[in-house]
């Protein structure tokens, strides 16, 4: 039973990871801004599914509400208001965009070497180790030791809202 | 599940996001790439929270979500302002601060 659950988790991880990587590549290579934004929705929804696989239900639900709901609508409004043409556009990339490929490949090589050397084939605790972090623990943590950062964060959000209004206001 | 599955997926997304930030000219697309990077970080935080049985990773992931929302709001406000002043959001036309 537990072994079956582990196999199912691995299959789910593989499918979702493939979708996420393909979507991410389309986000940075698509020649249509709206398509790039819609592929990003795919990546963010896949990320929410991965959060469920590491037993982070609350963060997964928040991801869907905040990112897939609010942030993407904001992005589509940004695309609309900056009057980017809906449809193909030729010049979305820099002149020397090709520099990005070696930079990201070298970065990935460095990170993967460090990760494989550091963690090897260390396993995550599976479903039978019932010491999962539930939402109650997370909220105890937010409203306990992390209360001050939480307040600071609420001020950051307030300042961001006011700042965005001041920046985007017409006059 | 190996912990490296999640960490390597995070690394792939991070590198694709870095490529997007370098290669893209349109400011909205650069902001989209930054979202990819922030999600890669969140994936790592949550994988380590499960590994260490510690809710701190979840707390920080939620903070990253909130900061990302604030960043998108201010970022798109700036993009809108740039568009209104220059009728373009191409990042290589913003060269006023070049010495």
Short mmCIF file of N, CA, C and O in Angstrom, two decimals, chain B residues 15-54:
data_model
loop_
_atom_site.label_atom_id
_atom_site.label_comp_id
_atom_site.label_asym_id
_atom_site.label_seq_id
_atom_site.Cartn_x
_atom_site.Cartn_y
_atom_site.Cartn_z
N UNK B 15 17.08 28.29 -13.47
CA UNK B 15 17.96 28.63 -14.60
C UNK B 15 17.16 29.13 -15.79
O UNK B 15 17.60 30.05 -16.49
N UNK B 16 15.98 28.53 -16.04
CA UNK B 16 15.15 29.02 -17.15
C UNK B 16 14.73 30.46 -16.87
O UNK B 16 14.73 31.32 -17.76
N UNK B 17 14.41 30.75 -15.58
CA UNK B 17 14.03 32.11 -15.23
C UNK B 17 15.18 33.08 -15.43
O UNK B 17 14.98 34.19 -15.94
N UNK B 18 16.40 32.67 -15.05
CA UNK B 18 17.56 33.55 -15.24
C UNK B 18 17.78 33.81 -16.72
O UNK B 18 18.04 34.95 -17.14
N UNK B 19 17.62 32.74 -17.55
CA UNK B 19 17.74 32.94 -19.00
C UNK B 19 16.71 33.96 -19.48
O UNK B 19 17.04 34.85 -20.30
N UNK B 20 15.47 33.85 -18.96
CA UNK B 20 14.43 34.78 -19.41
C UNK B 20 14.77 36.21 -19.04
O UNK B 20 14.57 37.12 -19.84
N UNK B 21 15.30 36.40 -17.81
CA UNK B 21 15.64 37.77 -17.39
C UNK B 21 16.73 38.33 -18.29
O UNK B 21 16.71 39.51 -18.66
N UNK B 22 17.70 37.49 -18.68
CA UNK B 22 18.80 38.00 -19.51
C UNK B 22 18.32 38.25 -20.93
O UNK B 22 18.63 39.27 -21.54
N UNK B 23 17.52 37.31 -21.48
CA UNK B 23 17.28 37.33 -22.92
C UNK B 23 16.13 38.24 -23.31
O UNK B 23 16.11 38.74 -24.43
N UNK B 24 15.16 38.47 -22.43
CA UNK B 24 13.95 39.17 -22.86
C UNK B 24 14.14 40.67 -22.85
O UNK B 24 14.87 41.22 -22.01
N UNK B 25 13.45 41.33 -23.77
CA UNK B 25 13.55 42.78 -23.88
C UNK B 25 12.29 43.44 -23.32
O UNK B 25 12.34 44.52 -22.77
N UNK B 26 11.16 42.77 -23.47
CA UNK B 26 9.88 43.31 -23.03
C UNK B 26 9.81 43.24 -21.50
O UNK B 26 10.06 42.20 -20.90
N UNK B 27 9.47 44.37 -20.85
CA UNK B 27 9.53 44.43 -19.39
C UNK B 27 8.54 43.47 -18.74
O UNK B 27 8.83 42.86 -17.71
N UNK B 28 7.36 43.27 -19.35
CA UNK B 28 6.38 42.35 -18.76
C UNK B 28 6.93 40.92 -18.77
O UNK B 28 6.75 40.16 -17.81
N UNK B 29 7.65 40.55 -19.85
CA UNK B 29 8.19 39.20 -19.92
C UNK B 29 9.30 39.01 -18.90
O UNK B 29 9.48 37.90 -18.36
N UNK B 30 10.07 40.07 -18.59
CA UNK B 30 11.09 39.96 -17.55
C UNK B 30 10.42 39.71 -16.20
O UNK B 30 10.89 38.89 -15.40
N UNK B 31 9.30 40.40 -15.95
CA UNK B 31 8.58 40.16 -14.68
C UNK B 31 8.07 38.72 -14.62
O UNK B 31 8.11 38.08 -13.56
N UNK B 32 7.59 38.19 -15.75
CA UNK B 32 7.14 36.79 -15.77
C UNK B 32 8.29 35.85 -15.42
O UNK B 32 8.12 34.89 -14.65
N UNK B 33 9.50 36.13 -15.93
CA UNK B 33 10.64 35.27 -15.64
C UNK B 33 11.01 35.35 -14.16
O UNK B 33 11.41 34.34 -13.57
N UNK B 34 10.84 36.53 -13.56
CA UNK B 34 11.14 36.66 -12.13
C UNK B 34 10.17 35.79 -11.32
O UNK B 34 10.56 35.17 -10.32
N UNK B 35 8.92 35.68 -11.79
CA UNK B 35 7.97 34.80 -11.10
C UNK B 35 8.46 33.35 -11.14
O UNK B 35 8.31 32.61 -10.15
N UNK B 36 9.03 32.93 -12.27
CA UNK B 36 9.58 31.56 -12.35
C UNK B 36 10.65 31.37 -11.28
O UNK B 36 10.68 30.33 -10.60
N UNK B 37 11.54 32.37 -11.13
CA UNK B 37 12.63 32.24 -10.15
C UNK B 37 12.07 32.12 -8.75
O UNK B 37 12.49 31.26 -7.95
N UNK B 38 11.06 32.96 -8.42
CA UNK B 38 10.50 32.94 -7.06
C UNK B 38 9.84 31.59 -6.78
O UNK B 38 9.92 31.06 -5.66
N UNK B 39 9.20 30.98 -7.81
CA UNK B 39 8.57 29.69 -7.59
C UNK B 39 9.59 28.58 -7.36
O UNK B 39 9.35 27.66 -6.59
N UNK B 40 10.74 28.68 -8.05
CA UNK B 40 11.80 27.70 -7.81
C UNK B 40 12.26 27.75 -6.36
O UNK B 40 12.45 26.71 -5.71
N UNK B 41 12.39 28.96 -5.83
CA UNK B 41 12.81 29.11 -4.43
C UNK B 41 11.77 28.49 -3.50
O UNK B 41 12.12 27.78 -2.55
N UNK B 42 10.49 28.74 -3.78
CA UNK B 42 9.44 28.19 -2.94
C UNK B 42 9.48 26.67 -2.91
O UNK B 42 9.28 26.06 -1.86
N UNK B 43 9.73 26.07 -4.08
CA UNK B 43 9.79 24.61 -4.15
C UNK B 43 10.90 24.08 -3.24
O UNK B 43 10.70 23.11 -2.49
N UNK B 44 12.06 24.74 -3.26
CA UNK B 44 13.15 24.32 -2.39
C UNK B 44 12.79 24.47 -0.92
O UNK B 44 13.06 23.57 -0.12
N UNK B 45 12.17 25.61 -0.57
CA UNK B 45 11.82 25.84 0.83
C UNK B 45 10.90 24.75 1.34
O UNK B 45 11.07 24.23 2.45
N UNK B 46 9.90 24.36 0.51
CA UNK B 46 8.92 23.38 0.97
C UNK B 46 9.54 21.98 1.03
O UNK B 46 9.22 21.20 1.94
N UNK B 47 10.43 21.65 0.10
CA UNK B 47 11.10 20.34 0.15
C UNK B 47 11.93 20.24 1.42
O UNK B 47 11.91 19.20 2.11
N UNK B 48 12.63 21.31 1.77
CA UNK B 48 13.44 21.25 2.99
C UNK B 48 12.58 21.25 4.24
O UNK B 48 12.97 20.67 5.25
N UNK B 49 11.41 21.90 4.18
CA UNK B 49 10.51 21.85 5.33
C UNK B 49 10.09 20.42 5.60
O UNK B 49 10.03 19.96 6.74
N UNK B 50 9.79 19.66 4.51
CA UNK B 50 9.40 18.26 4.70
C UNK B 50 10.59 17.44 5.21
O UNK B 50 10.43 16.59 6.09
N UNK B 51 11.79 17.72 4.69
CA UNK B 51 12.96 16.94 5.10
C UNK B 51 13.27 17.16 6.58
O UNK B 51 13.59 16.20 7.29
N UNK B 52 13.17 18.41 7.04
CA UNK B 52 13.59 18.71 8.41
C UNK B 52 12.44 18.71 9.40
O UNK B 52 12.66 19.04 10.56
N UNK B 53 11.20 18.38 8.96
CA UNK B 53 10.03 18.41 9.84
C UNK B 53 9.92 19.75 10.55
O UNK B 53 9.82 19.81 11.78
N UNK B 54 9.97 20.81 9.79
CA UNK B 54 10.03 22.13 10.40
C UNK B 54 9.08 23.06 9.66
O UNK B 54 9.17 23.16 8.44
#
